[in-house]
Tab-separated table of N, CA, C and O in Angstrom:
chain	number	residue	atom	x	y	z
A	1	MET	N	-42.744	-28.353	6.412
A	1	MET	CA	-41.343	-28.178	6.754
A	1	MET	C	-41.221	-27.980	8.269
A	1	MET	O	-42.014	-27.270	8.864
A	2	ARG	N	-40.216	-28.614	8.816
A	2	ARG	CA	-39.914	-28.492	10.238
A	2	ARG	C	-38.471	-28.046	10.414
A	2	ARG	O	-37.661	-28.169	9.508
A	3	THR	N	-38.164	-27.581	11.615
A	3	THR	CA	-36.806	-27.181	11.951
A	3	THR	C	-36.216	-28.245	12.869
A	3	THR	O	-36.835	-28.626	13.866
A	4	CYS	N	-35.022	-28.713	12.534
A	4	CYS	CA	-34.335	-29.725	13.331
A	4	CYS	C	-34.006	-29.152	14.708
A	4	CYS	O	-33.450	-28.050	14.818
A	5	ALA	N	-34.333	-29.902	15.758
A	5	ALA	CA	-34.080	-29.459	17.131
A	5	ALA	C	-32.598	-29.507	17.484
A	5	ALA	O	-32.186	-28.927	18.487
A	6	SER	N	-31.773	-30.157	16.670
A	6	SER	CA	-30.348	-30.254	16.951
A	6	SER	C	-29.525	-29.255	16.150
A	6	SER	O	-28.778	-28.461	16.710
A	7	CYS	N	-29.674	-29.274	14.818
A	7	CYS	CA	-28.825	-28.424	13.972
A	7	CYS	C	-29.529	-27.163	13.476
A	7	CYS	O	-28.880	-26.241	13.001
A	8	GLY	N	-30.853	-27.124	13.555
A	8	GLY	CA	-31.587	-25.930	13.157
A	8	GLY	C	-31.937	-25.850	11.686
A	8	GLY	O	-32.535	-24.867	11.240
A	9	ARG	N	-31.593	-26.852	10.900
A	9	ARG	CA	-31.919	-26.839	9.469
A	9	ARG	C	-33.385	-27.207	9.240
A	9	ARG	O	-33.989	-27.916	10.049
A	10	GLN	N	-33.912	-26.745	8.139
A	10	GLN	CA	-35.264	-27.099	7.737
A	10	GLN	C	-35.236	-28.488	7.097
A	10	GLN	O	-34.307	-28.816	6.371
A	11	PHE	N	-36.249	-29.308	7.384
A	11	PHE	CA	-36.333	-30.625	6.775
A	11	PHE	C	-37.786	-31.008	6.567
A	11	PHE	O	-38.681	-30.472	7.222
A	12	GLU	N	-37.989	-31.909	5.653
A	12	GLU	CA	-39.325	-32.421	5.358
A	12	GLU	C	-39.579	-33.610	6.275
A	12	GLU	O	-38.918	-34.651	6.162
A	13	ALA	N	-40.515	-33.483	7.199
A	13	ALA	CA	-40.790	-34.527	8.179
A	13	ALA	C	-41.598	-35.655	7.538
A	13	ALA	O	-42.589	-35.408	6.849
A	14	GLN	N	-41.179	-36.877	7.791
A	14	GLN	CA	-41.913	-38.043	7.311
A	14	GLN	C	-43.028	-38.424	8.280
A	14	GLN	O	-43.986	-39.076	7.893
A	15	ARG	N	-42.881	-37.994	9.544
A	15	ARG	CA	-43.884	-38.286	10.572
A	15	ARG	C	-44.229	-36.988	11.299
A	15	ARG	O	-43.432	-36.063	11.355
A	16	SER	N	-45.370	-36.970	11.915
A	16	SER	CA	-45.805	-35.765	12.626
A	16	SER	C	-45.016	-35.546	13.913
A	16	SER	O	-44.989	-34.443	14.450
A	17	THR	N	-44.351	-36.589	14.422
A	17	THR	CA	-43.603	-36.480	15.674
A	17	THR	C	-42.111	-36.242	15.462
A	17	THR	O	-41.359	-36.187	16.427
A	18	ALA	N	-41.674	-36.117	14.219
A	18	ALA	CA	-40.246	-35.956	13.920
A	18	ALA	C	-39.716	-34.658	14.510
A	18	ALA	O	-40.312	-33.594	14.359
A	19	ARG	N	-38.571	-34.755	15.195
A	19	ARG	CA	-37.925	-33.578	15.781
A	19	ARG	C	-36.568	-33.297	15.158
A	19	ARG	O	-36.039	-32.198	15.289
A	20	TYR	N	-35.971	-34.316	14.539
A	20	TYR	CA	-34.617	-34.198	14.007
A	20	TYR	C	-34.604	-34.520	12.522
A	20	TYR	O	-35.400	-35.315	12.038
A	21	CYS	N	-33.637	-33.946	11.822
A	21	CYS	CA	-33.556	-34.137	10.373
A	21	CYS	C	-33.002	-35.506	9.999
A	21	CYS	O	-33.192	-35.962	8.875
A	22	GLY	N	-32.342	-36.179	10.904
A	22	GLY	CA	-31.788	-37.487	10.601
A	22	GLY	C	-31.227	-38.166	11.837
A	22	GLY	O	-31.280	-37.625	12.948
A	23	SER	N	-30.664	-39.338	11.616
A	23	SER	CA	-30.154	-40.127	12.741
A	23	SER	C	-28.933	-39.478	13.400
A	23	SER	O	-28.734	-39.611	14.607
A	24	THR	N	-28.132	-38.770	12.639
A	24	THR	CA	-26.952	-38.106	13.217
A	24	THR	C	-27.371	-37.049	14.225
A	24	THR	O	-26.845	-37.001	15.346
A	25	CYS	N	-28.316	-36.216	13.856
A	25	CYS	CA	-28.788	-35.168	14.776
A	25	CYS	C	-29.522	-35.778	15.964
A	25	CYS	O	-29.412	-35.294	17.087
A	26	ARG	N	-30.273	-36.852	15.736
A	26	ARG	CA	-30.987	-37.512	16.825
A	26	ARG	C	-29.986	-38.080	17.835
A	26	ARG	O	-30.126	-37.899	19.043
A	27	SER	N	-28.925	-38.719	17.343
A	27	SER	CA	-27.898	-39.273	18.229
A	27	SER	C	-27.149	-38.169	18.961
A	27	SER	O	-26.867	-38.277	20.155
A	28	ARG	N	-26.809	-37.111	18.248
A	28	ARG	CA	-26.083	-35.993	18.849
A	28	ARG	C	-26.907	-35.365	19.976
A	28	ARG	O	-26.387	-35.051	21.047
A	29	ALA	N	-28.192	-35.182	19.745
A	29	ALA	CA	-29.065	-34.595	20.767
A	29	ALA	C	-29.206	-35.525	21.961
A	29	ALA	O	-29.242	-35.069	23.106
A	30	HIS	N	-29.256	-36.814	21.707
A	30	HIS	CA	-29.394	-37.777	22.798
A	30	HIS	C	-28.143	-37.818	23.666
A	30	HIS	O	-28.215	-37.984	24.880
A	31	ARG	N	-26.977	-37.635	23.052
A	31	ARG	CA	-25.702	-37.707	23.777
A	31	ARG	C	-25.271	-36.385	24.391
A	31	ARG	O	-24.316	-36.345	25.163
A	32	ALA	N	-25.951	-35.317	24.058
A	32	ALA	CA	-25.564	-33.990	24.561
A	32	ALA	C	-25.702	-33.951	26.072
A	32	ALA	O	-26.620	-34.536	26.638
A	33	PRO	N	-24.793	-33.254	26.759
A	33	PRO	CA	-24.895	-33.144	28.213
A	33	PRO	C	-26.140	-32.373	28.613
A	33	PRO	O	-26.536	-31.417	27.950
A	34	VAL	N	-26.754	-32.812	29.696
A	34	VAL	CA	-27.940	-32.146	30.214
A	34	VAL	C	-27.499	-31.209	31.320
A	34	VAL	O	-26.905	-31.633	32.301
A	35	VAL	N	-27.766	-29.928	31.159
A	35	VAL	CA	-27.405	-28.934	32.162
A	35	VAL	C	-28.690	-28.368	32.726
A	35	VAL	O	-29.524	-27.847	31.993
A	36	SER	N	-28.854	-28.494	34.032
A	36	SER	CA	-30.044	-27.966	34.669
A	36	SER	C	-29.875	-26.481	34.897
A	36	SER	O	-28.918	-26.044	35.542
A	37	VAL	N	-30.793	-25.703	34.392
A	37	VAL	CA	-30.735	-24.252	34.545
A	37	VAL	C	-31.083	-23.909	35.982
A	37	VAL	O	-32.054	-24.400	36.540
A	38	GLY	N	-30.286	-23.067	36.583
A	38	GLY	CA	-30.539	-22.624	37.948
A	38	GLY	C	-29.996	-23.568	39.008
A	38	GLY	O	-30.081	-23.280	40.181
A	39	GLN	N	-29.451	-24.705	38.609
A	39	GLN	CA	-28.903	-25.654	39.562
A	39	GLN	C	-27.540	-25.159	40.029
A	39	GLN	O	-26.708	-24.750	39.222
A	40	ALA	N	-27.310	-25.210	41.318
A	40	ALA	CA	-26.038	-24.760	41.877
A	40	ALA	C	-24.918	-25.706	41.458
A	40	ALA	O	-25.109	-26.913	41.391
A	41	ASN	N	-23.767	-25.143	41.150
A	41	ASN	CA	-22.608	-25.933	40.772
A	41	ASN	C	-21.478	-25.563	41.733
A	41	ASN	O	-20.736	-24.616	41.492
A	42	PRO	N	-21.339	-26.305	42.833
A	42	PRO	CA	-20.315	-25.952	43.824
A	42	PRO	C	-18.891	-26.053	43.275
A	42	PRO	O	-18.024	-25.292	43.681
A	43	LEU	N	-18.647	-26.974	42.342
A	43	LEU	CA	-17.311	-27.091	41.764
A	43	LEU	C	-16.964	-25.830	40.979
A	43	LEU	O	-15.869	-25.286	41.108
A	44	ARG	N	-17.899	-25.341	40.177
A	44	ARG	CA	-17.658	-24.120	39.388
A	44	ARG	C	-17.387	-22.943	40.312
A	44	ARG	O	-16.497	-22.146	40.069
A	45	GLU	N	-18.158	-22.844	41.394
A	45	GLU	CA	-17.980	-21.734	42.332
A	45	GLU	C	-16.615	-21.811	43.016
A	45	GLU	O	-15.940	-20.795	43.178
A	46	ALA	N	-16.181	-23.015	43.393
A	46	ALA	CA	-14.869	-23.173	44.032
A	46	ALA	C	-13.747	-22.820	43.065
A	46	ALA	O	-12.785	-22.129	43.440
A	47	VAL	N	-13.872	-23.267	41.817
A	47	VAL	CA	-12.866	-22.940	40.798
A	47	VAL	C	-12.836	-21.443	40.550
A	47	VAL	O	-11.772	-20.824	40.481
A	48	ARG	N	-14.016	-20.823	40.453
A	48	ARG	CA	-14.096	-19.389	40.212
A	48	ARG	C	-13.442	-18.603	41.349
A	48	ARG	O	-12.663	-17.675	41.120
A	49	GLN	N	-13.713	-18.988	42.598
A	49	GLN	CA	-13.130	-18.288	43.747
A	49	GLN	C	-11.612	-18.425	43.768
A	49	GLN	O	-10.901	-17.459	44.044
A	50	GLU	N	-11.119	-19.612	43.479
A	50	GLU	CA	-9.668	-19.834	43.486
A	50	GLU	C	-8.974	-19.021	42.392
A	50	GLU	O	-7.936	-18.404	42.624
A	51	LEU	N	-9.571	-19.012	41.209
A	51	LEU	CA	-8.993	-18.235	40.111
A	51	LEU	C	-9.081	-16.740	40.382
A	51	LEU	O	-8.150	-15.990	40.071
A	52	GLU	N	-10.181	-16.297	40.951
A	52	GLU	CA	-10.350	-14.875	41.249
A	52	GLU	C	-9.348	-14.415	42.309
A	52	GLU	O	-8.760	-13.342	42.198
A	53	ALA	N	-9.127	-15.248	43.332
A	53	ALA	CA	-8.165	-14.904	44.379
A	53	ALA	C	-6.753	-14.781	43.818
A	53	ALA	O	-5.954	-13.975	44.290
A	54	ALA	N	-6.454	-15.567	42.793
A	54	ALA	CA	-5.127	-15.536	42.181
A	54	ALA	C	-5.025	-14.501	41.065
A	54	ALA	O	-3.967	-14.319	40.476
A	55	GLY	N	-6.143	-13.837	40.746
A	55	GLY	CA	-6.137	-12.855	39.673
A	55	GLY	C	-6.069	-13.478	38.295
A	55	GLY	O	-5.611	-12.857	37.344
A	56	ARG	N	-6.527	-14.700	38.148
A	56	ARG	CA	-6.428	-15.424	36.879
A	56	ARG	C	-7.786	-15.786	36.290
A	56	ARG	O	-7.866	-16.564	35.354
A	57	LEU	N	-8.857	-15.234	36.819
A	57	LEU	CA	-10.196	-15.593	36.362
A	57	LEU	C	-10.426	-15.234	34.903
A	57	LEU	O	-11.019	-15.990	34.150
A	58	GLU	N	-9.935	-14.086	34.472
A	58	GLU	CA	-10.204	-13.609	33.112
A	58	GLU	C	-9.173	-14.062	32.085
A	58	GLU	O	-9.202	-13.611	30.957
A	59	THR	N	-8.283	-14.964	32.464
A	59	THR	CA	-7.308	-15.476	31.501
A	59	THR	C	-7.938	-16.606	30.678
A	59	THR	O	-8.994	-17.128	31.035
A	60	VAL	N	-7.274	-16.982	29.612
A	60	VAL	CA	-7.769	-18.075	28.773
A	60	VAL	C	-7.838	-19.365	29.584
A	60	VAL	O	-8.833	-20.099	29.536
A	61	LEU	N	-6.796	-19.646	30.349
A	61	LEU	CA	-6.793	-20.860	31.169
A	61	LEU	C	-7.872	-20.805	32.245
A	61	LEU	O	-8.494	-21.822	32.564
A	62	GLY	N	-8.107	-19.632	32.794
A	62	GLY	CA	-9.161	-19.480	33.789
A	62	GLY	C	-10.528	-19.779	33.205
A	62	GLY	O	-11.345	-20.488	33.808
A	63	GLN	N	-10.797	-19.257	32.027
A	63	GLN	CA	-12.081	-19.513	31.377
A	63	GLN	C	-12.208	-20.987	30.975
A	63	GLN	O	-13.287	-21.567	31.057
A	64	GLN	N	-11.106	-21.586	30.562
A	64	GLN	CA	-11.128	-23.008	30.221
A	64	GLN	C	-11.445	-23.843	31.462
A	64	GLN	O	-12.204	-24.807	31.392
A	65	ALA	N	-10.880	-23.473	32.585
A	65	ALA	CA	-11.149	-24.198	33.826
A	65	ALA	C	-12.624	-24.095	34.206
A	65	ALA	O	-13.230	-25.075	34.651
A	66	LEU	N	-13.222	-22.917	34.021
A	66	LEU	CA	-14.648	-22.764	34.314
A	66	LEU	C	-15.502	-23.632	33.396
A	66	LEU	O	-16.486	-24.242	33.832
A	67	MET	N	-15.130	-23.699	32.133
A	67	MET	CA	-15.872	-24.535	31.192
A	67	MET	C	-15.768	-26.015	31.569
A	67	MET	O	-16.754	-26.756	31.500
A	68	LEU	N	-14.590	-26.445	31.991
A	68	LEU	CA	-14.426	-27.831	32.408
A	68	LEU	C	-15.238	-28.125	33.668
A	68	LEU	O	-15.836	-29.198	33.790
A	69	ALA	N	-15.284	-27.174	34.594
A	69	ALA	CA	-16.088	-27.354	35.806
A	69	ALA	C	-17.568	-27.463	35.458
A	69	ALA	O	-18.291	-28.284	36.035
A	70	ASP	N	-18.023	-26.659	34.506
A	70	ASP	CA	-19.418	-26.746	34.059
A	70	ASP	C	-19.690	-28.104	33.429
A	70	ASP	O	-20.733	-28.718	33.667
A	71	ARG	N	-18.776	-28.571	32.610
A	71	ARG	CA	-18.964	-29.852	31.930
A	71	ARG	C	-18.989	-31.003	32.934
A	71	ARG	O	-19.759	-31.953	32.786
A	72	LEU	N	-18.168	-30.918	33.988
A	72	LEU	CA	-18.183	-31.960	35.011
A	72	LEU	C	-19.515	-32.005	35.743
A	72	LEU	O	-19.951	-33.061	36.185
A	73	ALA	N	-20.174	-30.870	35.880
A	73	ALA	CA	-21.457	-30.826	36.576
A	73	ALA	C	-22.601	-31.297	35.690
A	73	ALA	O	-23.659	-31.651	36.187
A	74	ALA	N	-22.399	-31.295	34.378
A	74	ALA	CA	-23.445	-31.740	33.459
A	74	ALA	C	-23.661	-33.235	33.612
A	74	ALA	O	-22.723	-33.983	33.872
A	75	GLN	N	-24.878	-33.642	33.457
A	75	GLN	CA	-25.205	-35.059	33.576
A	75	GLN	C	-25.164	-35.701	32.201
A	75	GLN	O	-25.359	-35.054	31.198
A	76	GLY	N	-24.896	-36.972	32.166
A	76	GLY	CA	-24.924	-37.698	30.916
A	76	GLY	C	-23.568	-38.192	30.453
A	76	GLY	O	-23.490	-38.934	29.497
A	77	ASP	N	-22.484	-37.769	31.111
A	77	ASP	CA	-21.161	-38.250	30.730
A	77	ASP	C	-20.904	-39.614	31.354
A	77	ASP	O	-21.384	-39.919	32.446
A	78	THR	N	-20.125	-40.418	30.677
A	78	THR	CA	-19.748	-41.722	31.204
A	78	THR	C	-18.691	-41.545	32.291
A	78	THR	O	-18.090	-40.472	32.432
A	79	GLY	N	-18.441	-42.603	33.021
A	79	GLY	CA	-17.433	-42.544	34.076
A	79	GLY	C	-16.051	-42.214	33.547
A	79	GLY	O	-15.304	-41.447	34.153
A	80	SER	N	-15.711	-42.781	32.413
A	80	SER	CA	-14.388	-42.508	31.845
A	80	SER	C	-14.300	-41.054	31.370
A	80	SER	O	-13.236	-40.438	31.458
A	81	ALA	N	-15.398	-40.493	30.882
A	81	ALA	CA	-15.395	-39.088	30.465
A	81	ALA	C	-15.211	-38.174	31.672
A	81	ALA	O	-14.474	-37.193	31.604
A	82	VAL	N	-15.856	-38.503	32.786
A	82	VAL	CA	-15.706	-37.707	34.000
A	82	VAL	C	-14.267	-37.772	34.499
A	82	VAL	O	-13.690	-36.758	34.896
A	83	ALA	N	-13.661	-38.956	34.444
A	83	ALA	CA	-12.271	-39.104	34.876
A	83	ALA	C	-11.344	-38.272	33.997
A	83	ALA	O	-10.441	-37.588	34.502
A	84	ALA	N	-11.561	-38.305	32.696
A	84	ALA	CA	-10.724	-37.523	31.780
A	84	ALA	C	-10.916	-36.025	32.010
A	84	ALA	O	-9.945	-35.257	32.006
A	85	LEU	N	-12.156	-35.601	32.218
A	85	LEU	CA	-12.418	-34.183	32.486
A	85	LEU	C	-11.780	-33.743	33.800
A	85	LEU	O	-11.271	-32.629	33.905
A	86	SER	N	-11.812	-34.608	34.795
A	86	SER	CA	-11.194	-34.288	36.084
A	86	SER	C	-9.690	-34.088	35.938
A	86	SER	O	-9.121	-33.146	36.492
A	87	ARG	N	-9.049	-34.991	35.197
A	87	ARG	CA	-7.599	-34.857	34.969
A	87	ARG	C	-7.293	-33.573	34.202
A	87	ARG	O	-6.327	-32.871	34.513
A	88	GLU	N	-8.103	-33.271	33.215
A	88	GLU	CA	-7.880	-32.062	32.418
A	88	GLU	C	-8.081	-30.811	33.265
A	88	GLU	O	-7.306	-29.859	33.178
A	89	LEU	N	-9.112	-30.799	34.119
A	89	LEU	CA	-9.343	-29.649	34.996
A	89	LEU	C	-8.164	-29.458	35.945
A	89	LEU	O	-7.710	-28.330	36.157
A	90	ARG	N	-7.642	-30.553	36.494
A	90	ARG	CA	-6.490	-30.457	37.391
A	90	ARG	C	-5.287	-29.857	36.658
A	90	ARG	O	-4.607	-28.961	37.169
A	91	ALA	N	-5.035	-30.308	35.439
A	91	ALA	CA	-3.902	-29.807	34.661
A	91	ALA	C	-4.080	-28.333	34.302
A	91	ALA	O	-3.131	-27.538	34.391
A	92	VAL	N	-5.289	-27.948	33.926
A	92	VAL	CA	-5.544	-26.550	33.565
A	92	VAL	C	-5.412	-25.649	34.791
A	92	VAL	O	-4.834	-24.559	34.705
A	93	MET	N	-5.901	-26.092	35.930
A	93	MET	CA	-5.777	-25.286	37.150
A	93	MET	C	-4.312	-25.128	37.554
A	93	MET	O	-3.894	-24.047	37.955
A	94	GLU	N	-3.527	-26.191	37.435
A	94	GLU	CA	-2.100	-26.095	37.749
A	94	GLU	C	-1.414	-25.094	36.833
A	94	GLU	O	-0.602	-24.279	37.270
A	95	ALA	N	-1.749	-25.135	35.547
A	95	ALA	CA	-1.150	-24.204	34.589
A	95	ALA	C	-1.616	-22.776	34.849
A	95	ALA	O	-0.827	-21.833	34.771
A	96	ALA	N	-2.880	-22.606	35.172
A	96	ALA	CA	-3.426	-21.264	35.402
A	96	ALA	C	-2.845	-20.629	36.656
A	96	ALA	O	-2.622	-19.421	36.711
A	97	LEU	N	-2.583	-21.438	37.666
A	97	LEU	CA	-2.107	-20.910	38.943
A	97	LEU	C	-0.601	-21.058	39.129
A	97	LEU	O	-0.079	-20.802	40.206
A	98	ALA	N	0.118	-21.443	38.072
A	98	ALA	CA	1.551	-21.738	38.177
A	98	ALA	C	2.363	-20.579	38.745
A	98	ALA	O	3.141	-20.753	39.663
A	99	ASP	N	2.215	-19.388	38.216
A	99	ASP	CA	3.018	-18.251	38.659
A	99	ASP	C	2.233	-17.285	39.527
A	99	ASP	O	2.698	-16.178	39.793
A	100	ALA	N	1.068	-17.693	39.971
A	100	ALA	CA	0.233	-16.813	40.789
A	100	ALA	C	0.810	-16.725	42.201
A	100	ALA	O	1.296	-17.718	42.742
A	101	PRO	N	0.759	-15.536	42.780
A	101	PRO	CA	1.236	-15.408	44.164
A	101	PRO	C	0.329	-16.190	45.097
A	101	PRO	O	-0.886	-16.228	44.904
A	102	ALA	N	0.913	-16.822	46.071
A	102	ALA	CA	0.132	-17.605	47.033
A	102	ALA	C	-0.708	-16.665	47.883
A	102	ALA	O	-0.254	-15.600	48.296
A	103	ALA	N	-1.916	-17.056	48.134
A	103	ALA	CA	-2.813	-16.256	48.971
A	103	ALA	C	-2.291	-16.293	50.401
A	103	ALA	O	-1.833	-17.326	50.894
A	104	ALA	N	-2.341	-15.157	51.047
A	104	ALA	CA	-1.857	-15.061	52.420
A	104	ALA	C	-2.793	-15.830	53.344
A	104	ALA	O	-4.006	-15.692	53.282
A	105	ASP	N	-2.212	-16.647	54.177
A	105	ASP	CA	-2.969	-17.421	55.143
A	105	ASP	C	-2.952	-16.677	56.468
A	105	ASP	O	-1.919	-16.165	56.900
A	106	ALA	N	-4.088	-16.614	57.134
A	106	ALA	CA	-4.187	-15.883	58.399
A	106	ALA	C	-3.237	-16.469	59.442
A	106	ALA	O	-2.634	-15.727	60.225
A	107	LEU	N	-3.066	-17.772	59.465
A	107	LEU	CA	-2.160	-18.387	60.436
A	107	LEU	C	-0.710	-18.049	60.132
A	107	LEU	O	0.087	-17.839	61.055
A	108	ASP	N	-0.361	-17.971	58.859
A	108	ASP	CA	0.995	-17.583	58.489
A	108	ASP	C	1.273	-16.144	58.904
A	108	ASP	O	2.367	-15.822	59.381
A	109	GLU	N	0.303	-15.264	58.716
A	109	GLU	CA	0.464	-13.866	59.123
A	109	GLU	C	0.628	-13.756	60.633
A	109	GLU	O	1.470	-12.991	61.116
A	110	LEU	N	-0.149	-14.522	61.378
A	110	LEU	CA	-0.053	-14.510	62.837
A	110	LEU	C	1.315	-15.017	63.292
A	110	LEU	O	1.951	-14.422	64.168
A	111	ALA	N	1.798	-16.090	62.680
A	111	ALA	CA	3.115	-16.628	63.032
A	111	ALA	C	4.218	-15.624	62.711
A	111	ALA	O	5.178	-15.465	63.476
A	112	GLU	N	4.085	-14.915	61.592
A	112	GLU	CA	5.079	-13.905	61.216
A	112	GLU	C	5.090	-12.752	62.220
A	112	GLU	O	6.152	-12.263	62.609
A	113	ARG	N	3.913	-12.314	62.640
A	113	ARG	CA	3.861	-11.232	63.645
A	113	ARG	C	4.493	-11.666	64.951
A	113	ARG	O	5.217	-10.905	65.586
A	114	ARG	N	4.236	-12.894	65.368
A	114	ARG	CA	4.826	-13.401	66.614
A	114	ARG	C	6.344	-13.488	66.494
A	114	ARG	O	7.070	-13.185	67.429
A	115	ARG	N	6.824	-13.915	65.316
A	115	ARG	CA	8.267	-14.014	65.113
A	115	ARG	C	8.917	-12.648	65.176
A	115	ARG	O	9.969	-12.467	65.808
A	116	ARG	N	8.283	-11.645	64.517
A	116	ARG	CA	8.831	-10.281	64.544
A	116	ARG	C	8.796	-9.711	65.951
A	116	ARG	O	9.739	-9.040	66.386
A	117	LYS	N	7.728	-9.992	66.693
A	117	LYS	CA	7.617	-9.484	68.054
A	117	LYS	C	8.694	-10.096	68.956
A	117	LYS	O	9.324	-9.409	69.747
A	118	ALA	N	8.921	-11.408	68.782
A	118	ALA	CA	9.944	-12.079	69.588
A	118	ALA	C	11.345	-11.596	69.224
A	118	ALA	O	12.216	-11.471	70.091
A	119	ALA	N	11.582	-11.299	67.955
A	119	ALA	CA	12.890	-10.826	67.527
A	119	ALA	C	13.150	-9.407	68.009
A	119	ALA	O	14.297	-9.042	68.305
A	120	GLY	N	12.100	-8.600	68.124
A	120	GLY	CA	12.255	-7.213	68.560
A	120	GLY	C	12.353	-7.050	70.077
A	120	GLY	O	12.822	-6.055	70.581
A	121	ALA	N	11.945	-8.047	70.832
A	121	ALA	CA	11.915	-7.933	72.290
A	121	ALA	C	13.228	-8.258	72.938
A	121	ALA	O	14.208	-8.621	72.494
C-alpha cells in the first residue's frame, strides 16, 4: 500500500514507481502551481505594505489580495491565467482600499505648511 502524493489516500500500487492513485491526481499534481519556499515575492510585499498603510491588511479583502499576489508569483500558470489573476487583484485592491483614508504625502504636507505660512504673514 502506498499513499497518494496528491490526495493522501492509500492505494495499491501497480508499479514500484507509482506516486499517485490515478490519472486525476497525477494531472492535478502536474498542474498545481509551483511555489518556491524562501523566494522573495516583491508583489506580495508591495500589496501587504499598501494594505497595512490603509489599515486593511486584516480584512477579508486584504487577505484575498495577498492570496492573489502569492498566486501571481507562483510558476506554472498560463498567460491567460496570469492576466485574469492580475485583473482580479486590481479589482480586489480597489474594493479593499475604497473607503480607506489617503496616506499623507510629504510633498502635500509641505505645500500645506507653505500655504498656511503665506496666509498668516
